Amino acid sequence: MSKTYYYQLGSIVLALILIAVIIVLAGASPVQVVSRMCSGAFGTPDQFARVIATLAPLLLCTCGLLFTFTAGLYNLGIEGQIVAGGIAATAGMRLLQDVLPAPLVMLLAIVIGAGGGLLWGLLAGILNVYGRINEIFAGLGLNFAAQGLALYLIFGPWKREGVASMSGTEQFRESLWLPTIGNTEASPISLLLAIAVLALTIVVMRGTYFGLQLRAVGQNLRASYVLGIPSVRQLLSAFAICGAFAGIAGALQVLAVFHRLIPSISSNLGFLALLIAMLVGFNAWLILPVSFFFSALNIGSLQLPLSLNLESSLAGVIQGMLVLFVLLGRGLSDRKRADASSGTPQTRLEPPTEQLGVKV
């Protein structure tokens, strides 16, 4: 086995040991915590359905982030892009619900949601490429802007008749809800759409010229530009694709889960997808199993306050520790390889000013 494998395995083992120590210090047994979280995620059909309902937007957002990560971009604006998709889908449904048949309205809502997320993601890309604003700060700023816009609409033009409430806008009629399994939140259409996007991502990233160009841009932006790769177009495309996938996730939150626009429509799934994207690296095949694990962890942790009197935020500690130590192991293995070859790892360079004039 390669040294890289041992570094990765060692980092996971170390993370699990430290997580067990934290659980013991919190006054619980690691075995009990694992047991309660498993029963909280898979104990009943309704709980398992919630895991599946969370899995679909996680898959969509992680697939989108894979494009930006491959291009060397840290798209922390994913939360705002989910919200923008939810807002756009809600707007489309409000305009079309009395005009078109319900199935067509839902289909158009998903398309419009993708468009809303795409525009929000593209705005972050434009601020980064042409405004010379770091994508992290641009994304975080746009997150606040999207949340502010959602609150304005919920308490203003779209407020429930006679009352403005944090519970969100007026609920859409049941004919505009995506079909679910029984009375649960799990929509097979949402899951199938997410898996289709995952399959598309694998094909594009591993078997197309676009994916190859995107990897070149992420490895060395200046060199790829010199070699004739349209770097600006690739960067903006990565932002747009990520935004579109996140916008679909926001639309599905409206159509399948909440059936209305609420202030926390993203449910922090974008930030959770960021952890998953960092954990899987550039391996799209790992997105499904890792997303399923994080979804189960997220839902299962809700049982901790009820059965063990522990904070459900413990799941966030577990997720963060796993990601941190896997990244640490990956960094150590990369450094060893760099030392062995007497070189240094390549880093992403900022585009030169003249690059902004490249034809896109």
CSV table of C-alpha atoms in Angstrom, one decimal:
chain,number,residue,atom,x,y,z
A,1,MET,CA,0.0,0.0,0.0
A,2,SER,CA,1.2,3.6,-0.7
A,3,LYS,CA,2.3,6.0,2.0
A,4,THR,CA,-0.6,8.2,1.0
A,5,TYR,CA,-3.1,5.5,2.1
A,6,TYR,CA,-1.4,5.1,5.5
A,7,TYR,CA,-1.5,8.9,6.0
A,8,GLN,CA,-5.2,9.0,5.2
A,9,LEU,CA,-6.0,6.0,7.4
A,10,GLY,CA,-3.9,7.3,10.3
A,11,SER,CA,-5.6,10.7,10.1
A,12,ILE,CA,-9.1,9.1,10.3
A,13,VAL,CA,-8.1,6.8,13.2
A,14,LEU,CA,-6.6,9.8,15.1
A,15,ALA,CA,-9.8,11.8,14.4
A,16,LEU,CA,-12.0,9.0,15.8
A,17,ILE,CA,-9.9,8.7,18.9
A,18,LEU,CA,-10.2,12.5,19.6
A,19,ILE,CA,-13.9,12.4,18.9
A,20,ALA,CA,-14.2,9.6,21.4
A,21,VAL,CA,-12.3,11.6,24.0
A,22,ILE,CA,-14.6,14.6,23.4
A,23,ILE,CA,-17.7,12.4,23.9
A,24,VAL,CA,-16.3,11.0,27.2
A,25,LEU,CA,-15.4,14.5,28.4
A,26,ALA,CA,-19.0,15.5,27.6
A,27,GLY,CA,-20.2,12.8,30.0
A,28,ALA,CA,-21.4,10.1,27.6
A,29,SER,CA,-20.2,6.8,26.2
A,30,PRO,CA,-19.0,6.8,22.6
A,31,VAL,CA,-20.8,3.5,22.0
A,32,GLN,CA,-24.1,5.0,23.3
A,33,VAL,CA,-23.7,8.1,21.1
A,34,VAL,CA,-23.1,6.0,18.0
A,35,SER,CA,-26.1,3.7,18.9
A,36,ARG,CA,-28.4,6.7,19.5
A,37,MET,CA,-27.3,8.4,16.3
A,38,CYS,CA,-27.9,5.3,14.2
A,39,SER,CA,-31.3,4.8,15.7
A,40,GLY,CA,-32.1,8.5,15.2
A,41,ALA,CA,-31.2,8.2,11.5
A,42,PHE,CA,-32.5,4.7,10.7
A,43,GLY,CA,-34.8,3.8,13.6
A,44,THR,CA,-38.1,4.5,11.8
A,45,PRO,CA,-39.1,4.9,8.1
A,46,ASP,CA,-39.8,8.6,8.8
A,47,GLN,CA,-36.3,9.2,10.1
A,48,PHE,CA,-34.7,7.3,7.2
A,49,ALA,CA,-36.9,9.4,4.9
A,50,ARG,CA,-35.4,12.6,6.4
A,51,VAL,CA,-31.9,11.3,5.7
A,52,ILE,CA,-32.9,10.8,2.1
A,53,ALA,CA,-34.6,14.2,1.9
A,54,THR,CA,-31.3,15.8,3.2
A,55,LEU,CA,-29.2,13.7,0.9
A,56,ALA,CA,-30.6,15.2,-2.3
A,57,PRO,CA,-29.6,18.8,-1.8
A,58,LEU,CA,-26.3,17.7,-0.3
A,59,LEU,CA,-25.5,15.8,-3.5
A,60,LEU,CA,-26.5,18.8,-5.7
A,61,CYS,CA,-24.4,21.3,-3.7
A,62,THR,CA,-21.4,19.1,-3.4
A,63,CYS,CA,-21.4,18.4,-7.2
A,64,GLY,CA,-21.5,22.1,-7.8
A,65,LEU,CA,-18.6,22.7,-5.4
A,66,LEU,CA,-16.5,20.1,-7.1
A,67,PHE,CA,-16.5,22.3,-10.2
A,68,THR,CA,-15.3,25.4,-8.3
A,69,PHE,CA,-12.8,23.5,-6.1
A,70,THR,CA,-11.3,21.9,-9.3
A,71,ALA,CA,-10.9,25.4,-10.7
A,72,GLY,CA,-9.0,26.4,-7.5
A,73,LEU,CA,-12.0,28.5,-6.2
A,74,TYR,CA,-13.4,28.4,-2.7
A,75,ASN,CA,-17.1,29.1,-3.3
A,76,LEU,CA,-18.3,30.0,0.2
A,77,GLY,CA,-21.3,31.7,-1.4
A,78,ILE,CA,-23.1,28.4,-1.9
A,79,GLU,CA,-25.5,29.2,0.9
A,80,GLY,CA,-26.6,32.4,-0.9
A,81,GLN,CA,-27.0,30.5,-4.1
A,82,ILE,CA,-29.4,28.0,-2.5
A,83,VAL,CA,-31.4,30.9,-1.1
A,84,ALA,CA,-31.4,32.6,-4.5
A,85,GLY,CA,-32.7,29.4,-6.1
A,86,GLY,CA,-35.5,29.1,-3.5
A,87,ILE,CA,-36.5,32.7,-4.0
A,88,ALA,CA,-36.5,32.3,-7.8
A,89,ALA,CA,-38.5,29.1,-7.6
A,90,THR,CA,-41.1,30.7,-5.3
A,91,ALA,CA,-41.4,33.7,-7.6
A,92,GLY,CA,-42.0,31.5,-10.6
A,93,MET,CA,-44.6,29.4,-8.7
A,94,ARG,CA,-46.5,32.5,-7.5
A,95,LEU,CA,-46.6,33.8,-11.1
A,96,LEU,CA,-47.6,30.6,-12.8
A,97,GLN,CA,-49.6,28.6,-10.3
A,98,ASP,CA,-53.0,29.9,-11.6
A,99,VAL,CA,-51.9,29.9,-15.3
A,100,LEU,CA,-50.3,26.5,-16.1
A,101,PRO,CA,-50.9,22.9,-15.0
A,102,ALA,CA,-49.3,21.9,-11.7
A,103,PRO,CA,-46.7,19.5,-13.2
A,104,LEU,CA,-45.5,22.1,-15.6
A,105,VAL,CA,-45.4,24.7,-12.9
A,106,MET,CA,-43.1,22.5,-10.8
A,107,LEU,CA,-40.9,21.7,-13.7
A,108,LEU,CA,-40.5,25.4,-14.5
A,109,ALA,CA,-39.9,26.2,-10.9
A,110,ILE,CA,-36.9,23.9,-10.8
A,111,VAL,CA,-35.6,25.5,-14.0
A,112,ILE,CA,-36.2,29.0,-12.7
A,113,GLY,CA,-34.5,28.0,-9.4
A,114,ALA,CA,-31.5,26.8,-11.3
A,115,GLY,CA,-31.4,30.1,-13.2
A,116,GLY,CA,-31.6,32.1,-9.9
A,117,GLY,CA,-28.7,30.2,-8.4
A,118,LEU,CA,-26.7,30.5,-11.6
A,119,LEU,CA,-27.1,34.2,-11.7
A,120,TRP,CA,-26.1,34.5,-8.0
A,121,GLY,CA,-23.1,32.3,-8.6
A,122,LEU,CA,-22.1,34.2,-11.7
A,123,LEU,CA,-22.3,37.4,-9.7
A,124,ALA,CA,-19.7,36.0,-7.3
A,125,GLY,CA,-17.6,35.0,-10.2
A,126,ILE,CA,-17.8,38.5,-11.8
A,127,LEU,CA,-16.8,40.1,-8.5
A,128,ASN,CA,-13.9,37.8,-8.3
A,129,VAL,CA,-12.6,38.0,-11.9
A,130,TYR,CA,-13.4,41.6,-12.8
A,131,GLY,CA,-13.8,43.3,-9.4
A,132,ARG,CA,-10.6,41.6,-8.0
A,133,ILE,CA,-12.5,40.6,-4.9
A,134,ASN,CA,-11.5,37.3,-3.3
A,135,GLU,CA,-14.2,34.7,-3.9
A,136,ILE,CA,-14.4,33.9,-0.2
A,137,PHE,CA,-15.4,37.5,0.7
A,138,ALA,CA,-17.6,37.9,-2.4
A,139,GLY,CA,-19.4,34.7,-1.6
A,140,LEU,CA,-19.9,35.5,2.1
A,141,GLY,CA,-21.2,39.0,1.3
A,142,LEU,CA,-23.7,37.6,-1.3
A,143,ASN,CA,-24.9,35.1,1.4
A,144,PHE,CA,-25.9,38.0,3.6
A,145,ALA,CA,-27.5,39.8,0.6
A,146,ALA,CA,-29.6,36.7,-0.4
A,147,GLN,CA,-30.7,36.1,3.2
A,148,GLY,CA,-31.7,39.8,3.5
A,149,LEU,CA,-33.7,39.6,0.2
A,150,ALA,CA,-35.5,36.5,1.5
A,151,LEU,CA,-36.4,38.2,4.8
A,152,TYR,CA,-37.6,41.3,2.9
A,153,LEU,CA,-39.9,39.2,0.7
A,154,ILE,CA,-41.2,37.1,3.5
A,155,PHE,CA,-42.0,40.2,5.7
A,156,GLY,CA,-42.9,42.5,2.8
A,157,PRO,CA,-44.4,41.7,-0.6
A,158,TRP,CA,-44.9,38.0,0.0
A,159,LYS,CA,-46.0,38.1,3.6
A,160,ARG,CA,-48.9,35.8,4.7
A,161,GLU,CA,-52.2,37.5,4.5
A,162,GLY,CA,-52.8,39.6,7.6
A,163,VAL,CA,-49.5,38.6,9.3
A,164,ALA,CA,-45.8,38.6,8.6
A,165,SER,CA,-44.2,35.5,10.2
A,166,MET,CA,-40.8,33.9,10.5
A,167,SER,CA,-42.6,30.7,9.5
A,168,GLY,CA,-42.4,32.0,5.9
A,169,THR,CA,-44.7,32.8,3.0
A,170,GLU,CA,-48.1,31.2,2.5
A,171,GLN,CA,-47.9,27.5,1.8
A,172,PHE,CA,-48.5,26.4,-1.8
A,173,ARG,CA,-51.4,24.1,-2.4
A,174,GLU,CA,-50.8,20.4,-2.3
A,175,SER,CA,-51.0,19.9,-6.1
A,176,LEU,CA,-47.8,21.9,-6.3
A,177,TRP,CA,-45.8,19.7,-3.9
A,178,LEU,CA,-43.4,17.2,-5.3
A,179,PRO,CA,-44.6,13.6,-4.7
A,180,THR,CA,-43.1,12.0,-1.6
A,181,ILE,CA,-42.9,8.5,-0.2
A,182,GLY,CA,-46.0,8.2,2.0
A,183,ASN,CA,-46.3,11.1,4.4
A,184,THR,CA,-42.5,11.6,4.7
A,185,GLU,CA,-40.3,14.4,3.3
A,186,ALA,CA,-38.4,12.0,1.0
A,187,SER,CA,-39.1,12.8,-2.7
A,188,PRO,CA,-38.0,10.2,-5.2
A,189,ILE,CA,-37.9,12.9,-7.9
A,190,SER,CA,-35.5,15.0,-5.9
A,191,LEU,CA,-33.2,12.0,-5.2
A,192,LEU,CA,-33.3,10.9,-8.9
A,193,LEU,CA,-32.5,14.4,-10.1
A,194,ALA,CA,-29.6,14.7,-7.6
A,195,ILE,CA,-28.2,11.3,-8.7
A,196,ALA,CA,-28.5,12.4,-12.4
A,197,VAL,CA,-26.5,15.5,-11.6
A,198,LEU,CA,-23.9,13.4,-9.8
A,199,ALA,CA,-23.6,11.1,-12.9
A,200,LEU,CA,-23.3,14.2,-15.1
A,201,THR,CA,-20.6,15.6,-12.8
A,202,ILE,CA,-18.6,12.4,-13.0
A,203,VAL,CA,-18.8,12.3,-16.8
A,204,VAL,CA,-17.9,15.9,-17.2
A,205,MET,CA,-15.0,16.0,-14.7
A,206,ARG,CA,-13.4,12.7,-15.8
A,207,GLY,CA,-14.2,12.4,-19.5
A,208,THR,CA,-14.5,15.8,-21.2
A,209,TYR,CA,-12.2,18.5,-22.5
A,210,PHE,CA,-14.0,21.0,-20.3
A,211,GLY,CA,-13.1,19.0,-17.2
A,212,LEU,CA,-9.5,18.8,-18.3
A,213,GLN,CA,-9.3,22.5,-18.9
A,214,LEU,CA,-10.9,23.2,-15.5
A,215,ARG,CA,-8.2,21.0,-13.8
A,216,ALA,CA,-5.5,22.9,-15.6
A,217,VAL,CA,-6.9,26.3,-14.5
A,218,GLY,CA,-7.0,25.0,-10.9
A,219,GLN,CA,-3.4,23.7,-11.0
A,220,ASN,CA,-1.9,26.9,-12.4
A,221,LEU,CA,-4.0,29.7,-13.6
A,222,ARG,CA,-1.2,31.7,-15.2
A,223,ALA,CA,0.3,28.8,-17.1
A,224,SER,CA,-3.1,27.7,-18.4
A,225,TYR,CA,-3.7,31.2,-19.7
A,226,VAL,CA,-0.4,31.3,-21.4
A,227,LEU,CA,-1.1,27.9,-23.0
A,228,GLY,CA,-4.3,29.3,-24.6
A,229,ILE,CA,-6.9,28.0,-22.2
A,230,PRO,CA,-9.8,30.5,-21.8
A,231,SER,CA,-9.2,30.9,-18.1
A,232,VAL,CA,-11.7,33.6,-17.4
A,233,ARG,CA,-14.4,31.6,-19.2
A,234,GLN,CA,-13.5,28.5,-17.1
A,235,LEU,CA,-13.6,30.4,-13.8
A,236,LEU,CA,-17.0,32.0,-14.6
A,237,SER,CA,-18.4,28.7,-15.9
A,238,ALA,CA,-17.4,26.9,-12.6
A,239,PHE,CA,-19.2,29.6,-10.6
A,240,ALA,CA,-22.3,29.4,-12.9
A,241,ILE,CA,-22.5,25.6,-12.8
A,242,CYS,CA,-22.1,25.5,-9.0
A,243,GLY,CA,-24.8,28.2,-8.6
A,244,ALA,CA,-27.2,26.4,-10.9
A,245,PHE,CA,-26.9,23.1,-8.9
A,246,ALA,CA,-27.3,25.0,-5.7
A,247,GLY,CA,-30.3,26.8,-7.2
A,248,ILE,CA,-31.9,23.5,-8.0
A,249,ALA,CA,-31.3,22.4,-4.4
A,250,GLY,CA,-33.1,25.6,-3.2
A,251,ALA,CA,-36.0,25.0,-5.5
A,252,LEU,CA,-36.3,21.4,-4.2
A,253,GLN,CA,-36.4,22.7,-0.6
A,254,VAL,CA,-39.4,24.8,-1.6
A,255,LEU,CA,-41.1,22.1,-3.7
A,256,ALA,CA,-40.5,19.0,-1.7
A,257,VAL,CA,-39.7,19.9,1.9
A,258,PHE,CA,-41.1,23.3,3.1
A,259,HIS,CA,-43.7,24.0,0.3
A,260,ARG,CA,-43.0,27.7,0.8
A,261,LEU,CA,-40.2,30.1,1.2
A,262,ILE,CA,-38.8,30.3,4.7
A,263,PRO,CA,-35.9,32.5,6.1
A,264,SER,CA,-33.7,29.4,6.6
A,265,ILE,CA,-34.5,27.7,3.3
A,266,SER,CA,-30.9,26.6,2.9
A,267,SER,CA,-30.9,24.9,6.4
A,268,ASN,CA,-27.0,25.3,6.4
A,269,LEU,CA,-26.8,22.5,3.8
A,270,GLY,CA,-24.4,24.6,1.7
A,271,PHE,CA,-21.8,24.8,4.5
A,272,LEU,CA,-22.3,21.1,5.1
A,273,ALA,CA,-21.6,20.4,1.4
A,274,LEU,CA,-18.4,22.4,1.7
A,275,LEU,CA,-17.2,20.0,4.4
A,276,ILE,CA,-18.1,17.1,2.1
A,277,ALA,CA,-16.4,18.6,-0.9
A,278,MET,CA,-13.2,19.2,1.1
A,279,LEU,CA,-13.3,15.6,2.4
A,280,VAL,CA,-13.8,13.9,-1.0
A,281,GLY,CA,-11.1,16.1,-2.7
A,282,PHE,CA,-11.5,15.7,-6.4
A,283,ASN,CA,-12.9,12.2,-6.4
A,284,ALA,CA,-16.5,12.5,-7.6
A,285,TRP,CA,-17.1,8.8,-6.9
A,286,LEU,CA,-16.9,9.5,-3.2
A,287,ILE,CA,-19.6,12.1,-3.1
A,288,LEU,CA,-22.6,9.7,-2.7
A,289,PRO,CA,-21.3,7.6,0.2
A,290,VAL,CA,-19.8,10.6,2.1
A,291,SER,CA,-22.9,12.7,1.6
A,292,PHE,CA,-25.1,9.8,2.8
A,293,PHE,CA,-22.9,9.5,5.9
A,294,PHE,CA,-23.1,13.2,6.7
A,295,SER,CA,-26.8,13.3,6.0
A,296,ALA,CA,-27.3,10.4,8.5
A,297,LEU,CA,-25.0,12.1,11.0
A,298,ASN,CA,-27.0,15.3,10.7
A,299,ILE,CA,-30.4,13.7,11.2
A,300,GLY,CA,-29.2,11.1,13.8
A,301,SER,CA,-27.7,13.8,16.0
A,302,LEU,CA,-31.2,15.2,16.7
A,303,GLN,CA,-31.7,12.3,19.1
A,304,LEU,CA,-28.8,13.2,21.3
A,305,PRO,CA,-30.6,15.9,23.3
A,306,LEU,CA,-33.6,13.6,23.8
A,307,SER,CA,-31.9,10.4,24.9
A,308,LEU,CA,-28.5,11.4,26.3
A,309,ASN,CA,-29.0,15.0,27.2
A,310,LEU,CA,-26.2,16.1,24.8
A,311,GLU,CA,-26.2,18.9,22.4
A,312,SER,CA,-27.1,18.0,18.8
A,313,SER,CA,-24.2,20.3,17.7
A,314,LEU,CA,-21.9,17.4,18.7
A,315,ALA,CA,-22.6,16.2,15.1
A,316,GLY,CA,-20.9,19.3,13.8
A,317,VAL,CA,-17.9,18.6,16.0
A,318,ILE,CA,-17.6,15.1,14.6
A,319,GLN,CA,-18.0,16.3,11.0
A,320,GLY,CA,-15.4,19.1,11.5
A,321,MET,CA,-12.9,16.8,13.2
A,322,LEU,CA,-13.1,14.2,10.4
A,323,VAL,CA,-12.6,16.8,7.7
A,324,LEU,CA,-9.8,18.6,9.6
A,325,PHE,CA,-7.8,15.4,10.1
A,326,VAL,CA,-8.4,14.0,6.6
A,327,LEU,CA,-7.1,17.3,5.2
A,328,LEU,CA,-4.2,17.2,7.5
A,329,GLY,CA,-3.3,13.7,6.4
A,330,ARG,CA,-3.7,14.7,2.8
A,331,GLY,CA,-1.5,17.7,3.3
A,332,LEU,CA,1.3,15.7,5.0
A,333,SER,CA,1.3,13.1,2.1
A,334,ASP,CA,1.4,15.9,-0.5
A,335,ARG,CA,4.3,17.5,1.4
A,336,LYS,CA,6.2,14.2,1.6
A,337,ARG,CA,5.8,13.7,-2.2
A,338,ALA,CA,7.0,17.2,-2.8
A,339,ASP,CA,10.0,16.7,-0.7
A,340,ALA,CA,10.8,13.4,-2.4
A,341,SER,CA,10.8,15.0,-5.8
A,342,SER,CA,12.7,18.1,-4.5
A,343,GLY,CA,9.9,20.4,-5.7
A,344,THR,CA,7.2,22.4,-4.2
A,345,PRO,CA,3.4,22.0,-4.6
A,346,GLN,CA,1.9,24.2,-7.2
A,347,THR,CA,-0.4,27.0,-5.9
A,348,ARG,CA,-3.1,28.9,-7.7
A,349,LEU,CA,-1.9,32.3,-8.9
A,350,GLU,CA,-4.1,35.3,-9.4
A,351,PRO,CA,-4.8,36.2,-13.0
A,352,PRO,CA,-2.7,39.0,-14.4
A,353,THR,CA,-4.5,42.2,-15.1
A,354,GLU,CA,-4.2,41.8,-18.9
A,355,GLN,CA,-5.9,38.4,-18.6
A,356,LEU,CA,-9.2,40.1,-18.0
A,357,GLY,CA,-9.2,41.0,-21.7
A,358,VAL,CA,-9.2,37.4,-22.8
A,359,LYS,CA,-12.1,36.5,-25.1
A,360,VAL,CA,-14.8,34.5,-23.3
